[in-house]
């Protein structure tokens, strides 16, 4: 009997912790809804349901993807970017800063991979973000909250989001002070919340810098822009030197893909390049013997 009690006590504690985090998430979303109403936005709360009391063994919504006793919880990253991160993953409670070109696509790709199939994700500071873009990147709308987080209650809203979700995305249009940034990082470490931010006003554990290349999709004066080739470099804690990767983003379906190697045009054997002003065909070159 004593053994059974020892086994169920941790499960009960985890259940209570989930209920507490859900309650905090509901509270902050209520505040965000009132803030969003001023600029015509709306936040879907249908997925914030209480845990069914008849299913005590149901998995936690914020259950870690992978755990390691020596390094803490590890979260997955998109496979084309795996070589940029220590142990090809991200540590829960850490922070990643993104600077340069295409920050939105990279933020969404990292958030979707880290959130997985169970964690909640909150996005703030992206007023022009379309829900379709978030869905194409792989985020689950049933576990997604998008808020403006503006006005005087910005610190309270962001602090509550850090405590209530697994992944917090801070867009480029969010007015963050250095003091608020440091406060959010401290809360994120305590709550094991991954923070992804576009050009934050302070240091992060890791920094990804993107350099935009050419767009793909346009033909001879017609067509549509489909995707762009971007070089991503990473620096920061646990990274020796600077790592690089080339990716295509966004794809037609919003996903991120490794960029193929650039191939040069094959040379024709046995034919010398004629001097400028000289016309020489392959047939005449062969005839000349």
mmCIF file of C-alpha atoms in Angstrom:
data_model
loop_
_atom_site.group_PDB
_atom_site.id
_atom_site.type_symbol
_atom_site.label_atom_id
_atom_site.label_comp_id
_atom_site.label_asym_id
_atom_site.label_seq_id
_atom_site.Cartn_x
_atom_site.Cartn_y
_atom_site.Cartn_z
ATOM 1 C CA UNK A 1 0.000 0.000 0.000
ATOM 2 C CA UNK A 2 2.829 2.357 0.897
ATOM 3 C CA UNK A 3 4.502 1.649 -2.441
ATOM 4 C CA UNK A 4 1.285 2.493 -4.277
ATOM 5 C CA UNK A 5 1.059 5.816 -2.444
ATOM 6 C CA UNK A 6 4.652 6.654 -3.320
ATOM 7 C CA UNK A 7 3.940 5.931 -6.976
ATOM 8 C CA UNK A 8 0.777 8.002 -7.204
ATOM 9 C CA UNK A 9 2.032 11.036 -5.278
ATOM 10 C CA UNK A 10 4.295 12.304 -8.103
ATOM 11 C CA UNK A 11 1.482 11.820 -10.601
ATOM 12 C CA UNK A 12 -0.865 13.820 -8.374
ATOM 13 C CA UNK A 13 1.724 16.584 -8.066
ATOM 14 C CA UNK A 14 2.154 16.745 -11.840
ATOM 15 C CA UNK A 15 -1.619 16.868 -12.286
ATOM 16 C CA UNK A 16 -1.909 19.784 -9.858
ATOM 17 C CA UNK A 17 0.964 21.575 -11.575
ATOM 18 C CA UNK A 18 -0.770 21.241 -14.955
ATOM 19 C CA UNK A 19 -3.997 22.609 -13.505
ATOM 20 C CA UNK A 20 -2.109 25.561 -12.048
ATOM 21 C CA UNK A 21 -0.368 26.348 -15.335
ATOM 22 C CA UNK A 22 -3.635 26.094 -17.246
ATOM 23 C CA UNK A 23 -5.251 28.476 -14.776
ATOM 24 C CA UNK A 24 -2.444 30.985 -15.294
ATOM 25 C CA UNK A 25 -2.755 30.613 -19.065
ATOM 26 C CA UNK A 26 -6.511 31.271 -18.889
ATOM 27 C CA UNK A 27 -5.923 34.368 -16.793
ATOM 28 C CA UNK A 28 -3.350 35.859 -19.127
ATOM 29 C CA UNK A 29 -5.411 35.082 -22.217
ATOM 30 C CA UNK A 30 -8.332 36.863 -20.619
ATOM 31 C CA UNK A 31 -6.140 39.925 -20.224
ATOM 32 C CA UNK A 32 -4.859 39.538 -23.770
ATOM 33 C CA UNK A 33 -8.417 39.284 -25.119
ATOM 34 C CA UNK A 34 -9.333 42.586 -23.538
ATOM 35 C CA UNK A 35 -6.202 44.130 -24.996
ATOM 36 C CA UNK A 36 -6.791 42.601 -28.442
ATOM 37 C CA UNK A 37 -10.378 43.865 -28.515
ATOM 38 C CA UNK A 38 -9.050 47.400 -28.815
ATOM 39 C CA UNK A 39 -7.444 46.651 -32.190
ATOM 40 C CA UNK A 40 -10.059 44.256 -33.521
ATOM 41 C CA UNK A 41 -8.286 40.993 -32.764
ATOM 42 C CA UNK A 42 -9.621 37.798 -31.254
ATOM 43 C CA UNK A 43 -8.024 34.943 -29.327
ATOM 44 C CA UNK A 44 -9.390 31.423 -29.540
ATOM 45 C CA UNK A 45 -9.744 29.866 -26.083
ATOM 46 C CA UNK A 46 -11.559 26.688 -27.105
ATOM 47 C CA UNK A 47 -8.516 24.526 -26.452
ATOM 48 C CA UNK A 48 -8.088 25.708 -22.857
ATOM 49 C CA UNK A 49 -10.143 22.914 -21.384
ATOM 50 C CA UNK A 50 -9.773 21.489 -17.903
ATOM 51 C CA UNK A 51 -8.157 18.092 -17.642
ATOM 52 C CA UNK A 52 -10.705 15.304 -17.550
ATOM 53 C CA UNK A 53 -10.896 13.968 -14.007
ATOM 54 C CA UNK A 54 -11.783 10.530 -15.357
ATOM 55 C CA UNK A 55 -8.416 10.274 -17.132
ATOM 56 C CA UNK A 56 -5.743 10.766 -14.467
ATOM 57 C CA UNK A 57 -3.216 8.926 -16.587
ATOM 58 C CA UNK A 58 -3.629 11.235 -19.602
ATOM 59 C CA UNK A 59 -0.307 12.713 -20.760
ATOM 60 C CA UNK A 60 0.444 16.274 -19.729
ATOM 61 C CA UNK A 61 -0.088 18.939 -22.366
ATOM 62 C CA UNK A 62 3.320 20.384 -21.596
ATOM 63 C CA UNK A 63 5.171 17.069 -21.203
ATOM 64 C CA UNK A 64 8.853 17.379 -22.215
ATOM 65 C CA UNK A 65 9.813 15.946 -25.568
ATOM 66 C CA UNK A 66 13.026 14.445 -24.227
ATOM 67 C CA UNK A 67 14.674 14.545 -20.812
ATOM 68 C CA UNK A 68 18.249 14.122 -19.736
ATOM 69 C CA UNK A 69 19.283 14.328 -16.095
ATOM 70 C CA UNK A 70 22.629 16.000 -16.817
ATOM 71 C CA UNK A 71 21.458 18.715 -19.228
ATOM 72 C CA UNK A 72 17.743 19.056 -18.520
ATOM 73 C CA UNK A 73 14.900 18.791 -20.972
ATOM 74 C CA UNK A 74 15.909 18.870 -24.642
ATOM 75 C CA UNK A 75 13.571 20.095 -27.370
ATOM 76 C CA UNK A 76 13.810 19.145 -31.052
ATOM 77 C CA UNK A 77 14.782 21.541 -33.841
ATOM 78 C CA UNK A 78 14.159 21.360 -37.612
ATOM 79 C CA UNK A 79 16.540 18.785 -39.052
ATOM 80 C CA UNK A 80 18.107 21.185 -41.612
ATOM 81 C CA UNK A 81 19.213 23.368 -38.665
ATOM 82 C CA UNK A 82 20.321 20.573 -36.329
ATOM 83 C CA UNK A 83 24.043 21.200 -36.859
ATOM 84 C CA UNK A 84 23.646 24.762 -35.567
ATOM 85 C CA UNK A 85 22.711 23.711 -32.020
ATOM 86 C CA UNK A 86 24.563 21.864 -29.264
ATOM 87 C CA UNK A 87 23.453 18.216 -29.265
ATOM 88 C CA UNK A 88 21.205 19.053 -32.251
ATOM 89 C CA UNK A 89 18.490 20.310 -29.901
ATOM 90 C CA UNK A 90 17.429 23.191 -27.650
ATOM 91 C CA UNK A 91 17.355 23.203 -23.880
ATOM 92 C CA UNK A 92 14.001 23.996 -22.293
ATOM 93 C CA UNK A 93 14.227 27.277 -20.418
ATOM 94 C CA UNK A 94 16.841 28.695 -22.790
ATOM 95 C CA UNK A 95 16.592 31.661 -25.147
ATOM 96 C CA UNK A 96 17.331 32.112 -28.841
ATOM 97 C CA UNK A 97 17.763 35.473 -30.575
ATOM 98 C CA UNK A 98 17.240 35.767 -34.334
ATOM 99 C CA UNK A 99 18.662 38.650 -36.326
ATOM 100 C CA UNK A 100 18.925 39.400 -40.022
ATOM 101 C CA UNK A 101 16.665 38.426 -42.905
ATOM 102 C CA UNK A 102 13.504 36.297 -42.717
ATOM 103 C CA UNK A 103 13.084 36.302 -38.911
ATOM 104 C CA UNK A 104 9.380 35.375 -38.991
ATOM 105 C CA UNK A 105 9.799 32.183 -41.030
ATOM 106 C CA UNK A 106 12.687 31.036 -38.858
ATOM 107 C CA UNK A 107 10.846 31.824 -35.613
ATOM 108 C CA UNK A 108 7.789 29.834 -36.701
ATOM 109 C CA UNK A 109 9.880 26.867 -37.857
ATOM 110 C CA UNK A 110 11.750 26.679 -34.541
ATOM 111 C CA UNK A 111 8.555 27.138 -32.514
ATOM 112 C CA UNK A 112 6.703 24.383 -34.363
ATOM 113 C CA UNK A 113 9.534 21.898 -33.892
ATOM 114 C CA UNK A 114 9.993 22.701 -30.194
ATOM 115 C CA UNK A 115 6.266 22.673 -29.340
ATOM 116 C CA UNK A 116 5.812 19.243 -30.871
ATOM 117 C CA UNK A 117 2.446 17.586 -30.355
ATOM 118 C CA UNK A 118 1.712 18.599 -26.767
ATOM 119 C CA UNK A 119 3.237 21.930 -25.689
ATOM 120 C CA UNK A 120 1.449 25.260 -25.907
ATOM 121 C CA UNK A 121 2.935 28.089 -27.977
ATOM 122 C CA UNK A 122 2.239 31.811 -27.549
ATOM 123 C CA UNK A 123 3.168 34.478 -30.109
ATOM 124 C CA UNK A 124 3.413 38.180 -29.300
ATOM 125 C CA UNK A 125 4.632 41.131 -31.328
ATOM 126 C CA UNK A 126 3.559 39.871 -34.771
ATOM 127 C CA UNK A 127 0.438 41.903 -35.619
ATOM 128 C CA UNK A 128 0.592 40.991 -39.314
ATOM 129 C CA UNK A 129 0.993 37.249 -38.770
ATOM 130 C CA UNK A 130 -1.674 35.211 -40.535
ATOM 131 C CA UNK A 131 -3.025 32.068 -38.932
ATOM 132 C CA UNK A 132 -2.430 30.227 -42.197
ATOM 133 C CA UNK A 133 1.296 30.938 -41.969
ATOM 134 C CA UNK A 134 1.412 29.526 -38.447
ATOM 135 C CA UNK A 135 -0.474 26.404 -39.539
ATOM 136 C CA UNK A 136 1.764 25.877 -42.569
ATOM 137 C CA UNK A 137 4.817 26.104 -40.318
ATOM 138 C CA UNK A 138 3.438 23.194 -38.271
ATOM 139 C CA UNK A 139 1.894 24.917 -35.234
ATOM 140 C CA UNK A 140 -1.291 23.398 -33.827
ATOM 141 C CA UNK A 141 -4.116 25.997 -33.649
ATOM 142 C CA UNK A 142 -5.595 24.144 -30.668
ATOM 143 C CA UNK A 143 -2.429 24.932 -28.683
ATOM 144 C CA UNK A 144 -1.659 28.373 -30.058
ATOM 145 C CA UNK A 145 -2.273 31.831 -28.583
ATOM 146 C CA UNK A 146 -1.590 35.016 -30.560
ATOM 147 C CA UNK A 147 -1.684 38.301 -28.685
ATOM 148 C CA UNK A 148 -0.617 41.890 -29.248
ATOM 149 C CA UNK A 149 0.863 42.253 -25.725
ATOM 150 C CA UNK A 150 0.910 46.017 -26.042
ATOM 151 C CA UNK A 151 0.024 48.844 -23.697
ATOM 152 C CA UNK A 152 0.689 49.247 -20.007
ATOM 153 C CA UNK A 153 -0.007 45.589 -19.223
ATOM 154 C CA UNK A 154 2.717 44.285 -21.527
ATOM 155 C CA UNK A 155 5.024 43.126 -18.684
ATOM 156 C CA UNK A 156 2.180 41.331 -16.885
ATOM 157 C CA UNK A 157 0.926 39.632 -20.057
ATOM 158 C CA UNK A 158 4.365 38.443 -21.156
ATOM 159 C CA UNK A 159 5.300 37.268 -17.661
ATOM 160 C CA UNK A 160 2.109 35.221 -17.412
ATOM 161 C CA UNK A 161 2.704 33.726 -20.854
ATOM 162 C CA UNK A 162 6.197 32.633 -19.845
ATOM 163 C CA UNK A 163 4.702 30.845 -16.837
ATOM 164 C CA UNK A 164 1.849 29.223 -18.777
ATOM 165 C CA UNK A 165 3.217 27.968 -22.116
ATOM 166 C CA UNK A 166 6.054 25.778 -23.314
ATOM 167 C CA UNK A 167 7.274 28.015 -26.162
ATOM 168 C CA UNK A 168 7.078 31.818 -26.257
ATOM 169 C CA UNK A 169 7.741 33.667 -29.531
ATOM 170 C CA UNK A 170 8.498 37.397 -29.362
ATOM 171 C CA UNK A 171 8.222 39.123 -32.730
ATOM 172 C CA UNK A 172 10.068 42.135 -34.112
ATOM 173 C CA UNK A 173 7.206 44.559 -33.399
ATOM 174 C CA UNK A 174 7.292 44.061 -29.640
ATOM 175 C CA UNK A 175 8.602 46.962 -27.572
ATOM 176 C CA UNK A 176 10.884 45.229 -25.065
ATOM 177 C CA UNK A 177 13.115 47.021 -22.598
ATOM 178 C CA UNK A 178 16.393 45.442 -21.446
ATOM 179 C CA UNK A 179 14.978 45.120 -17.919
ATOM 180 C CA UNK A 180 11.838 43.331 -19.132
ATOM 181 C CA UNK A 181 13.929 41.040 -21.323
ATOM 182 C CA UNK A 182 16.112 39.996 -18.389
ATOM 183 C CA UNK A 183 13.027 39.426 -16.243
ATOM 184 C CA UNK A 184 11.438 37.200 -18.893
ATOM 185 C CA UNK A 185 14.600 35.120 -19.228
ATOM 186 C CA UNK A 186 14.728 34.564 -15.476
ATOM 187 C CA UNK A 187 11.110 33.399 -15.389
ATOM 188 C CA UNK A 188 11.670 31.228 -18.465
ATOM 189 C CA UNK A 189 14.533 29.378 -16.788
ATOM 190 C CA UNK A 190 12.358 28.664 -13.759
ATOM 191 C CA UNK A 191 9.380 27.515 -15.850
ATOM 192 C CA UNK A 192 11.385 25.581 -18.491
ATOM 193 C CA UNK A 193 9.891 27.799 -21.204
ATOM 194 C CA UNK A 194 11.767 28.210 -24.475
ATOM 195 C CA UNK A 195 11.947 31.872 -25.560
ATOM 196 C CA UNK A 196 12.456 32.698 -29.243
ATOM 197 C CA UNK A 197 12.892 36.404 -29.973
ATOM 198 C CA UNK A 198 13.562 38.585 -32.997
ATOM 199 C CA UNK A 199 16.401 41.007 -32.233
ATOM 200 C CA UNK A 200 15.859 41.238 -28.450
ATOM 201 C CA UNK A 201 17.363 44.143 -26.466
ATOM 202 C CA UNK A 202 19.840 41.929 -24.648
ATOM 203 C CA UNK A 203 21.841 38.734 -24.761
ATOM 204 C CA UNK A 204 20.381 35.307 -25.406
ATOM 205 C CA UNK A 205 21.833 31.840 -24.869
ATOM 206 C CA UNK A 206 22.094 31.352 -28.637
ATOM 207 C CA UNK A 207 22.023 33.796 -31.536
ATOM 208 C CA UNK A 208 21.027 32.890 -35.084
ATOM 209 C CA UNK A 209 21.995 35.367 -37.790
ATOM 210 C CA UNK A 210 20.403 35.024 -41.214
ATOM 211 C CA UNK A 211 21.682 36.390 -44.504
ATOM 212 C CA UNK A 212 19.152 36.455 -47.310
ATOM 213 C CA UNK A 213 20.021 35.193 -50.753
ATOM 214 C CA UNK A 214 18.046 35.192 -53.980
ATOM 215 C CA UNK A 215 14.391 34.311 -54.331
ATOM 216 C CA UNK A 216 13.231 31.308 -56.369
ATOM 217 C CA UNK A 217 10.082 31.158 -58.472
ATOM 218 C CA UNK A 218 10.254 33.965 -61.009
ATOM 219 C CA UNK A 219 10.733 33.010 -64.626
ATOM 220 C CA UNK A 220 11.493 35.336 -67.541
ATOM 221 C CA UNK A 221 9.505 38.272 -66.282
ATOM 222 C CA UNK A 222 6.659 36.225 -64.802
ATOM 223 C CA UNK A 223 5.852 33.813 -61.997
ATOM 224 C CA UNK A 224 5.555 33.964 -58.230
ATOM 225 C CA UNK A 225 8.098 34.205 -55.445
ATOM 226 C CA UNK A 226 8.145 30.735 -53.888
ATOM 227 C CA UNK A 227 11.039 30.604 -51.462
ATOM 228 C CA UNK A 228 14.425 32.104 -50.772
ATOM 229 C CA UNK A 229 17.855 30.720 -50.041
ATOM 230 C CA UNK A 230 19.070 31.838 -46.607
ATOM 231 C CA UNK A 231 22.361 31.235 -44.832
ATOM 232 C CA UNK A 232 22.001 30.807 -41.064
ATOM 233 C CA UNK A 233 24.914 31.068 -38.637
ATOM 234 C CA UNK A 234 24.810 30.279 -34.925
ATOM 235 C CA UNK A 235 26.899 31.509 -32.021
ATOM 236 C CA UNK A 236 26.511 31.359 -28.271
ATOM 237 C CA UNK A 237 26.678 29.105 -25.262
ATOM 238 C CA UNK A 238 27.936 25.601 -25.973
ATOM 239 C CA UNK A 239 28.944 26.403 -29.568
ATOM 240 C CA UNK A 240 32.620 26.380 -30.481
ATOM 241 C CA UNK A 241 33.268 28.964 -33.158
ATOM 242 C CA UNK A 242 30.546 29.645 -35.690
ATOM 243 C CA UNK A 243 28.337 27.064 -37.371
ATOM 244 C CA UNK A 244 26.609 27.573 -40.718
ATOM 245 C CA UNK A 245 23.723 26.039 -42.622
ATOM 246 C CA UNK A 246 21.902 26.961 -45.826
ATOM 247 C CA UNK A 247 18.147 26.480 -45.975
ATOM 248 C CA UNK A 248 15.203 27.277 -48.214
ATOM 249 C CA UNK A 249 12.342 29.095 -46.514
ATOM 250 C CA UNK A 250 9.510 29.267 -46.607
ATOM 251 C CA UNK A 251 8.527 26.403 -48.862
ATOM 252 C CA UNK A 252 5.133 26.362 -50.565
ATOM 253 C CA UNK A 253 3.719 24.519 -47.552
ATOM 254 C CA UNK A 254 5.518 26.802 -45.091
ATOM 255 C CA UNK A 255 8.112 24.219 -44.083
ATOM 256 C CA UNK A 256 11.857 24.704 -43.872
ATOM 257 C CA UNK A 257 14.162 22.671 -46.110
ATOM 258 C CA UNK A 258 17.899 22.236 -46.540
ATOM 259 C CA UNK A 259 19.214 24.141 -49.546
ATOM 260 C CA UNK A 260 20.635 21.931 -52.302
ATOM 261 C CA UNK A 261 24.264 22.364 -53.255
ATOM 262 C CA UNK A 262 24.903 24.799 -56.074
ATOM 263 C CA UNK A 263 26.222 22.950 -59.123
ATOM 264 C CA UNK A 264 28.371 24.564 -61.762
ATOM 265 C CA UNK A 265 27.744 23.935 -65.450
ATOM 266 C CA UNK A 266 29.677 20.878 -66.731
ATOM 267 C CA UNK A 267 32.615 21.599 -69.021
ATOM 268 C CA UNK A 268 32.786 20.061 -72.517
ATOM 269 C CA UNK A 269 35.855 17.855 -72.841
ATOM 270 C CA UNK A 270 38.136 18.147 -75.813
ATOM 271 C CA UNK A 271 37.019 21.637 -76.845
ATOM 272 C CA UNK A 272 39.137 24.684 -76.120
ATOM 273 C CA UNK A 273 37.554 28.047 -75.560
ATOM 274 C CA UNK A 274 38.080 30.162 -78.657
ATOM 275 C CA UNK A 275 39.538 33.650 -78.282
ATOM 276 C CA UNK A 276 37.189 36.584 -78.234
ATOM 277 C CA UNK A 277 35.850 37.401 -81.661
ATOM 278 C CA UNK A 278 36.414 33.866 -83.042
ATOM 279 C CA UNK A 279 33.423 31.701 -83.982
ATOM 280 C CA UNK A 280 34.098 28.013 -83.427
ATOM 281 C CA UNK A 281 31.471 25.253 -83.400
ATOM 282 C CA UNK A 282 31.860 21.791 -81.966
ATOM 283 C CA UNK A 283 31.478 20.288 -85.443
ATOM 284 C CA UNK A 284 34.240 22.435 -86.930
ATOM 285 C CA UNK A 285 36.492 21.660 -83.977
ATOM 286 C CA UNK A 286 36.069 17.921 -84.558
ATOM 287 C CA UNK A 287 36.638 18.306 -88.290
ATOM 288 C CA UNK A 288 39.830 20.176 -87.631
ATOM 289 C CA UNK A 289 41.014 17.007 -85.946
#
